[in-house]
Amino acid sequence: MKVITVREKILKANSQAARENRARFSRKRIFVINILGSPGAGKTSLLEQFAKSGKIQFAVMEGDPETAMDAERMERAGASVVQIITKGSCHLDANMVQAALPRSDLDGKDFLFVENVGNLLCPASFDLGEHRRMVVLSTTEGADKPFKYPAAFKTAQAVVLNKIDLIPYIDFDMDLFTRGIEQVSPKAKVFPVSCRLGEGIDELIDWIEGMKK
Amino acid sequence: MKVITVREKILKANSQAARENRARFSRKRIFVINILGSPGAGKTSLLEQFAKSGKIQFAVMEGDPETAMDAERMERAGASVVQIITKGSCHLDANMVQAALPRSDLDGKDFLFVENVGNLLCPASFDLGEHRRMVVLSTTEGADKPFKYPAAFKTAQAVVLNKIDLIPYIDFDMDLFTRGIEQVSPKAKVFPVSCRLGEGIDELIDWIEGMKK
C-alpha cells in the first residue's frame, strides 16, 4: 500500500514548479533570493535600502495576503515590482511565482528578490525556485525566535537581524540570539542592520553580489 | 456532484471539536480567550503582566512550534500553564486544545488564556472553542498590518497595540493604524499598552473581567 498525504502531494507539485522556475532563472542569468520573515520584520524596508544604494540591479516580487501597499512602496523607491496577492494564503508557492514571471521586467537585472508573505512558519516549506534564502528577524521580536521557530532559519543562508538601532530601548539578549543561530543554522551568515538608519546594508549587499559570482 | 475540499473537511472536523470544547468550558464556568499575534508581538509578556497584577485567576495554554520556553516564562510568573508543542505546525486547532485540557489545572480559575502559535495568518481560521479572540500587534510591526493581514483582526473583539513605549523611536503612523482597524474590524476595542512598562494593562483587565459577567 502506498500512502501519499495531501501535504506530500502539494509539496511534490511545488517542487516540480520550483525546478522549472530555477531552470528559467538560470537561463536568464537572474539570481533569485527568497526573503522570509514575520510581518513587520523589515523585509520591504530592506529592499528600499537596496534600491537607495543603487549598487545592484534588481526586480522585486511582493507577496502579501492583501493589498498592494508593499509594491507601492517599492515603486516609490524606484524598483521594478510585481505584487502577488495571495488572498489570505499564508505563503507563496512556486506556481504563484511562475504565474507572476511574465509580468516581471527582468531585462538588465542581475537579481530578483521575492518577498514572501509575512510569516515565520509556512513559507519555509515551499521552494520557489530561488538560489538563496534570507530570513529577516527584528530585534523587537525577541532573541528566542531561532529556537522557537527554527524551520525558516534552518533553510536560510543569511539571517538579517534588523532594528539594531532599537536595542538600547528593549531587552534584547544578543547572546541568546547567537546561541540560537549556532544551534539551528550554524552555517548561516548573520548581518546586523538598521534599515531605518541604513546601517549594515553595504556588508549585506557585498554578500549578495558575492553569491552571484 | 458534491465537492468537499480537504480544507473544508479539516475546518468542519475542527468546528465539531471546538463546539465540544466550548460546551465543556461553559460547564466548568471557565471563560476562554484565544490570543493571536505575530512572533514577538508580546503575547507572553501580556500574560506575564496579567499574572503580576494578581487581579484575575487564570490558567494558560502555550502554543509554540518548538520549545517550552514560553511555559517556563509563565511558570516563573507564577501561572498554571500547559505547553502545546505543535512540531512546526503553524496554528493550534481545537483537537490540540482538547488533548491538553486534562493536563490543565482549572480549579478555582475564572479564565483560560490560550496563546496561539506566533502567526498573524493561519490561527485566524481555527476556532478553538474560545469565547473571545484577542489580537496582539506591536507598534514595531508597522501601522499597515490591519490592512495587509485583515483575517485575524476581523475575528477579534479586542486588539492590543503593544510596545507603545517605542513609538518615539520608530515611524509609527497611528492614524493609519486607526483607519485600518476601522476598516477591517470596526467593532473591535483597541487597547494601547506597554507590557515592558506595565502601561494600559489595568484597562485591558477591566475589559476581560467585564466580558465574563
Coordinates of C-alpha atoms in Angstrom, one line a residue:
Chain A
M1 CA 0.0 0.0 0.0
K2 CA 1.3 3.4 -0.9
V3 CA 0.1 6.3 1.2
I4 CA 0.7 9.8 -0.1
T5 CA -0.6 12.5 2.2
V6 CA -2.2 15.7 0.8
R7 CA 0.7 17.6 2.1
E8 CA 3.2 15.4 0.3
K9 CA 1.2 15.8 -3.0
I10 CA 1.2 19.6 -2.6
L11 CA 4.9 19.7 -1.8
K12 CA 5.8 17.4 -4.7
A13 CA 3.8 19.5 -7.2
N14 CA 5.5 22.6 -5.8
S15 CA 9.0 21.1 -6.2
Q16 CA 8.3 20.4 -9.8
A17 CA 7.3 24.0 -10.5
A18 CA 10.3 25.2 -8.4
R19 CA 12.7 23.2 -10.6
E20 CA 11.2 24.8 -13.7
N21 CA 11.5 28.3 -12.2
R22 CA 15.1 27.7 -11.2
A23 CA 16.0 26.5 -14.7
R24 CA 14.3 29.5 -16.2
F25 CA 16.1 31.9 -13.8
S26 CA 19.5 30.3 -14.7
R27 CA 18.8 30.6 -18.4
K28 CA 18.1 34.3 -17.9
R29 CA 21.1 34.7 -15.6
I30 CA 19.0 36.0 -12.9
F31 CA 20.0 35.2 -9.3
V32 CA 16.9 34.8 -7.1
I33 CA 16.7 35.4 -3.3
N34 CA 13.6 34.4 -1.3
I35 CA 13.1 36.7 1.7
L36 CA 11.3 35.3 4.7
G37 CA 10.2 36.9 8.0
S38 CA 7.4 37.9 10.3
P39 CA 5.0 40.7 9.5
G40 CA 6.9 43.9 10.1
A41 CA 10.4 42.4 10.4
G42 CA 11.6 44.8 7.8
K43 CA 11.6 42.9 4.5
T44 CA 10.3 45.8 2.4
S45 CA 12.4 48.3 4.3
L46 CA 15.5 46.2 3.4
L47 CA 14.5 46.3 -0.3
E48 CA 14.0 50.0 -0.1
Q49 CA 17.6 50.3 1.2
F50 CA 18.9 48.1 -1.7
A51 CA 17.1 50.5 -4.1
K52 CA 18.5 53.5 -2.4
S53 CA 22.1 52.1 -2.6
G54 CA 21.9 52.0 -6.4
K55 CA 24.6 49.2 -6.2
I56 CA 22.7 46.3 -7.6
Q57 CA 20.2 45.9 -10.5
F58 CA 17.2 44.0 -9.3
A59 CA 13.5 43.4 -9.7
V60 CA 11.0 42.5 -6.9
M61 CA 8.1 40.2 -6.4
E62 CA 6.0 41.2 -3.4
G63 CA 3.8 38.5 -1.6
D64 CA 1.0 39.7 0.7
P65 CA -2.3 38.2 1.9
E66 CA -4.0 41.5 0.9
T67 CA -3.2 44.9 -0.6
A68 CA -0.6 46.3 -3.0
M69 CA 0.9 48.6 -0.3
D70 CA 4.3 47.0 -0.4
A71 CA 4.5 47.2 -4.3
E72 CA 3.6 50.9 -4.0
R73 CA 6.4 51.4 -1.6
M74 CA 8.8 49.6 -4.0
E75 CA 7.6 51.8 -6.9
R76 CA 8.2 54.9 -4.8
A77 CA 11.7 53.6 -4.2
G78 CA 12.2 53.3 -8.0
A79 CA 12.2 49.5 -8.2
S80 CA 10.6 47.3 -10.8
V81 CA 8.0 45.3 -8.9
V82 CA 5.1 42.8 -9.3
Q83 CA 2.6 42.3 -6.5
I84 CA 1.3 38.8 -5.7
I85 CA -1.8 39.0 -3.5
T86 CA -2.4 35.5 -2.0
K87 CA -6.0 36.3 -0.9
G88 CA -5.2 35.3 2.7
S89 CA -2.9 32.4 1.9
C90 CA 0.0 32.1 4.3
H91 CA 2.9 31.6 1.9
L92 CA 4.0 32.0 -1.7
D93 CA 4.4 28.8 -3.7
A94 CA 6.4 28.1 -6.9
N95 CA 3.3 28.3 -9.1
M96 CA 2.4 31.8 -7.9
V97 CA 6.0 32.9 -8.8
Q98 CA 5.7 31.1 -12.2
A99 CA 2.4 32.9 -12.9
A100 CA 3.9 36.3 -12.0
L101 CA 7.1 35.8 -14.1
P102 CA 5.7 37.0 -17.4
R103 CA 4.8 40.3 -15.7
S104 CA 8.3 40.8 -14.3
D105 CA 10.7 43.0 -16.1
L106 CA 14.0 41.2 -15.7
D107 CA 15.8 42.9 -18.6
G108 CA 19.2 44.2 -17.5
K109 CA 18.6 42.9 -13.9
D110 CA 21.0 40.7 -12.0
F111 CA 18.8 39.8 -9.1
L112 CA 15.2 39.0 -8.3
F113 CA 14.1 39.4 -4.7
V114 CA 10.9 37.6 -3.8
E115 CA 9.5 39.0 -0.6
N116 CA 7.4 36.2 0.9
V117 CA 4.2 36.6 2.9
G118 CA 4.9 37.9 6.5
N119 CA 5.1 34.6 8.3
L120 CA 8.0 32.8 10.0
L121 CA 6.5 29.4 9.6
C122 CA 4.7 28.3 6.4
P123 CA 6.9 29.9 3.8
A124 CA 9.9 27.7 5.0
S125 CA 8.3 24.6 3.5
F126 CA 7.9 26.0 -0.1
D127 CA 10.8 26.1 -2.5
L128 CA 10.0 28.9 -5.0
G129 CA 13.0 28.0 -7.3
E130 CA 15.2 30.5 -5.5
H131 CA 19.0 30.2 -5.3
R132 CA 19.3 31.5 -1.8
R133 CA 17.1 32.1 1.2
M134 CA 17.3 35.1 3.6
V135 CA 15.5 35.4 6.9
V136 CA 14.8 38.9 8.3
L137 CA 14.3 39.0 12.1
S138 CA 13.9 42.2 14.0
T139 CA 15.4 42.7 17.5
T140 CA 12.0 43.7 18.8
E141 CA 10.6 40.2 18.0
G142 CA 12.9 38.8 20.7
A143 CA 16.2 36.9 20.8
D144 CA 14.5 33.5 21.4
K145 CA 13.0 33.2 17.9
P146 CA 15.6 30.9 16.3
F147 CA 14.9 28.3 19.0
K148 CA 11.1 28.6 18.8
Y149 CA 10.7 29.0 15.0
P150 CA 13.7 27.0 13.7
A151 CA 12.4 25.9 10.3
A152 CA 12.9 29.3 8.5
F153 CA 16.4 29.8 10.0
K154 CA 17.5 26.2 9.2
T155 CA 16.9 26.7 5.5
A156 CA 18.5 30.2 5.2
Q157 CA 22.0 31.0 4.1
A158 CA 21.7 34.6 5.5
V159 CA 20.0 35.9 8.7
V160 CA 19.4 39.6 8.7
L161 CA 19.0 41.0 12.3
N162 CA 17.1 44.2 11.7
K163 CA 16.3 47.2 14.0
I164 CA 19.6 47.1 15.9
D165 CA 19.0 50.8 16.5
L166 CA 16.3 49.9 19.0
I167 CA 18.5 47.6 21.1
P168 CA 19.1 50.4 23.7
Y169 CA 15.3 50.7 24.3
I170 CA 14.4 47.0 24.7
D171 CA 15.7 43.8 26.4
F172 CA 17.4 42.0 23.6
D173 CA 19.7 39.2 24.7
M174 CA 22.3 39.1 21.9
D175 CA 24.0 36.1 23.4
L176 CA 20.8 34.0 23.4
F177 CA 20.2 35.0 19.7
T178 CA 23.7 34.0 18.8
R179 CA 23.4 30.6 20.5
G180 CA 20.0 30.1 18.7
I181 CA 21.6 30.6 15.3
E182 CA 24.5 28.4 16.2
Q183 CA 22.2 25.7 17.2
V184 CA 19.6 25.7 14.4
S185 CA 21.6 27.2 11.5
P186 CA 25.3 27.2 12.2
K187 CA 26.3 27.9 8.6
A188 CA 24.1 30.9 8.1
K189 CA 25.8 34.2 7.9
V190 CA 24.4 36.9 10.3
F191 CA 24.0 40.5 9.2
P192 CA 23.1 43.0 11.9
V193 CA 21.4 46.0 10.2
S194 CA 19.2 49.0 10.8
C195 CA 17.1 49.7 7.8
R196 CA 15.9 52.9 9.5
L197 CA 19.4 54.3 9.7
G198 CA 20.9 52.5 6.7
E199 CA 23.5 50.7 8.9
G200 CA 25.0 47.4 7.9
I201 CA 23.4 47.4 4.4
D202 CA 26.7 47.7 2.5
E203 CA 28.0 44.4 4.1
L204 CA 24.8 42.6 3.1
I205 CA 24.9 43.9 -0.5
D206 CA 28.6 42.8 -0.7
W207 CA 27.5 39.3 0.3
I208 CA 24.6 39.3 -2.2
E209 CA 27.0 40.3 -5.0
G210 CA 29.5 37.7 -3.9
M211 CA 26.8 35.0 -4.1
K212 CA 26.2 35.6 -7.8
K213 CA 29.9 35.1 -8.8
Chain B
M1 CA -21.8 16.3 -7.6
K2 CA -20.7 17.3 -4.2
V3 CA -17.2 18.6 -3.9
I4 CA -15.7 19.0 -0.4
T5 CA -12.2 20.3 -0.3
V6 CA -9.6 19.0 2.1
R7 CA -9.6 22.4 3.8
E8 CA -13.4 22.3 4.3
K9 CA -13.1 18.8 5.8
I10 CA -10.4 19.9 8.2
L11 CA -12.3 23.0 9.2
K12 CA -15.5 21.0 9.7
A13 CA -13.8 18.5 12.0
N14 CA -12.2 21.4 13.8
S15 CA -15.6 23.1 14.3
Q16 CA -17.0 20.0 15.9
A17 CA -14.2 19.7 18.4
A18 CA -14.4 23.5 19.1
R19 CA -18.1 23.1 19.9
E20 CA -17.3 20.3 22.4
N21 CA -14.6 22.4 24.0
R22 CA -16.9 25.4 24.3
A23 CA -19.6 23.3 26.0
R24 CA -17.0 21.9 28.4
F25 CA -15.6 25.3 29.3
S26 CA -19.2 26.6 29.9
R27 CA -19.9 23.7 32.2
K28 CA -16.8 24.5 34.2
R29 CA -17.6 28.2 34.2
I30 CA -14.2 29.0 32.6
F31 CA -14.1 31.9 30.2
V32 CA -11.6 31.3 27.4
I33 CA -9.7 33.9 25.3
N34 CA -7.7 32.9 22.3
I35 CA -4.6 35.2 21.8
L36 CA -3.3 35.7 18.3
G37 CA -0.3 37.7 17.0
S38 CA 3.0 37.5 15.2
P39 CA 6.1 36.1 16.8
G40 CA 7.4 38.6 19.3
A41 CA 4.2 40.8 19.3
G42 CA 4.2 40.4 23.1
K43 CA 1.6 37.7 23.8
T44 CA 3.6 36.0 26.6
S45 CA 4.6 39.4 28.0
L46 CA 1.0 40.4 28.3
L47 CA 0.2 37.2 30.2
E48 CA 3.2 37.9 32.5
Q49 CA 1.6 41.3 33.2
F50 CA -1.8 39.6 34.0
A51 CA 0.0 37.3 36.4
K52 CA 1.8 40.3 38.0
S53 CA -1.4 42.2 38.5
G54 CA -2.9 39.4 40.7
K55 CA -6.3 40.7 39.7
I56 CA -7.6 37.7 37.8
Q57 CA -7.4 33.9 38.4
F58 CA -6.3 32.2 35.2
A59 CA -4.6 29.2 33.6
V60 CA -2.6 29.3 30.4
M61 CA -2.1 27.1 27.4
E62 CA 1.0 28.0 25.4
G63 CA 1.2 27.0 21.7
D64 CA 4.6 27.0 20.0
P65 CA 6.2 25.3 17.0
E66 CA 9.1 24.2 19.2
T67 CA 10.4 24.5 22.8
A68 CA 8.7 25.1 26.2
M69 CA 10.4 28.5 26.7
D70 CA 7.0 30.3 27.0
A71 CA 5.7 27.8 29.5
E72 CA 8.9 28.3 31.5
R73 CA 8.3 32.1 31.5
M74 CA 4.7 31.6 32.7
E75 CA 5.8 29.3 35.5
R76 CA 8.4 31.9 36.6
A77 CA 5.5 34.4 36.6
G78 CA 3.6 32.0 38.9
A79 CA 0.9 31.0 36.5
S80 CA -0.6 27.5 35.9
V81 CA 0.5 26.5 32.4
V82 CA 0.4 23.7 29.9
Q83 CA 2.7 23.8 26.8
I84 CA 1.5 22.5 23.5
I85 CA 4.4 22.0 21.0
T86 CA 3.0 21.8 17.5
K87 CA 6.2 20.4 16.0
G88 CA 6.3 23.1 13.4
S89 CA 2.6 23.4 12.7
C90 CA 1.5 27.0 12.1
H91 CA -1.6 27.1 14.4
L92 CA -3.4 25.5 17.2
D93 CA -6.5 23.6 16.5
A94 CA -9.5 22.5 18.7
N95 CA -8.2 19.0 19.0
M96 CA -4.9 20.1 20.3
V97 CA -6.7 22.1 23.0
Q98 CA -9.0 19.2 23.8
A99 CA -6.0 16.9 24.2
A100 CA -4.3 19.4 26.5
L101 CA -7.3 20.0 28.7
P102 CA -6.9 17.0 31.1
R103 CA -3.5 18.4 32.0
S104 CA -4.8 21.9 32.7
D105 CA -5.5 22.8 36.3
L106 CA -8.6 24.9 36.0
D107 CA -9.8 24.6 39.7
G108 CA -10.5 28.0 41.1
K109 CA -9.8 29.7 37.8
D110 CA -12.1 32.1 36.0
F111 CA -10.2 32.4 32.8
L112 CA -8.1 30.3 30.4
F113 CA -5.8 32.1 28.0
V114 CA -4.7 30.1 25.0
E115 CA -1.7 31.7 23.5
N116 CA -1.7 30.6 19.9
V117 CA 1.4 30.0 17.7
G118 CA 3.1 33.2 16.6
N119 CA 1.5 33.8 13.2
L120 CA -0.9 36.5 12.1
L121 CA -2.5 34.3 9.4
C122 CA -3.3 30.7 9.9
P123 CA -4.6 30.8 13.5
A124 CA -7.4 33.1 12.4
S125 CA -9.1 30.2 10.6
F126 CA -9.3 27.8 13.5
D127 CA -11.9 28.1 16.2
L128 CA -10.5 26.5 19.4
G129 CA -13.8 26.8 21.3
E130 CA -12.9 30.1 22.8
H131 CA -15.4 32.8 23.9
R132 CA -13.4 35.7 22.8
R133 CA -10.4 36.4 20.5
M134 CA -7.7 39.0 21.1
V135 CA -5.0 40.1 18.6
V136 CA -1.7 41.5 19.9
L137 CA 0.1 43.7 17.4
S138 CA 3.2 45.6 18.3
T139 CA 3.9 49.1 17.1
T140 CA 7.3 47.9 15.7
E141 CA 5.5 45.7 13.3
G142 CA 4.1 48.7 11.5
A143 CA 0.7 50.5 11.3
D144 CA -0.3 49.0 8.0
K145 CA -0.8 45.5 9.3
P146 CA -4.6 45.5 9.8
F147 CA -5.0 46.3 6.0
K148 CA -2.4 43.7 5.0
Y149 CA -3.4 40.9 7.4
P150 CA -7.1 41.5 8.0
A151 CA -8.3 38.0 8.9
A152 CA -7.0 37.9 12.4
F153 CA -8.3 41.4 13.2
K154 CA -11.7 40.7 11.6
T155 CA -12.4 37.9 14.0
A156 CA -11.1 39.6 17.2
Q157 CA -13.2 41.5 19.8
A158 CA -10.0 43.2 21.2
V159 CA -6.9 44.5 19.6
V160 CA -4.0 45.1 21.9
L161 CA -1.4 47.6 20.5
N162 CA 1.7 46.7 22.4
K163 CA 5.1 48.5 22.6
I164 CA 3.7 52.0 22.7
D165 CA 6.8 52.9 24.7
L166 CA 8.8 52.5 21.5
I167 CA 6.7 55.0 19.4
P168 CA 9.2 57.9 20.0
Y169 CA 12.0 55.8 18.3
I170 CA 10.2 54.5 15.2
D171 CA 7.9 55.8 12.5
F172 CA 4.5 54.6 13.6
D173 CA 1.5 56.1 11.8
M174 CA -1.2 55.9 14.5
D175 CA -3.7 57.5 12.1
L176 CA -3.1 54.7 9.5
F177 CA -3.4 52.0 12.2
T178 CA -6.7 53.6 13.4
R179 CA -8.1 53.7 9.9
G180 CA -7.1 50.1 9.4
I181 CA -9.0 48.9 12.4
E182 CA -12.0 51.0 11.5
Q183 CA -12.0 49.4 8.0
V184 CA -11.4 45.7 8.8
S185 CA -12.8 45.4 12.4
P186 CA -14.8 48.4 13.4
K187 CA -16.4 46.8 16.4
A188 CA -13.0 45.7 18.0
K189 CA -11.9 47.5 21.1
V190 CA -8.4 48.8 20.9
F191 CA -6.1 48.8 24.0
P192 CA -2.7 50.6 23.6
V193 CA -0.3 49.1 26.1
S194 CA 3.3 48.7 27.0
C195 CA 4.0 45.3 28.5
R196 CA 7.5 46.5 29.2
L197 CA 6.4 49.4 31.4
G198 CA 3.1 47.9 32.6
E199 CA 1.1 50.7 31.0
G200 CA -2.6 50.2 29.9
I201 CA -2.8 46.7 31.5
D202 CA -5.4 47.7 34.0
E203 CA -7.9 48.9 31.3
L204 CA -7.4 45.6 29.5
I205 CA -8.0 43.5 32.6
D206 CA -11.2 45.5 33.4
W207 CA -12.4 44.7 29.8
I208 CA -11.6 41.0 30.4
E209 CA -13.4 40.9 33.7
G210 CA -16.4 42.7 32.2
M211 CA -16.6 40.1 29.4
K212 CA -17.2 37.3 31.9
K213 CA -20.2 39.0 33.5

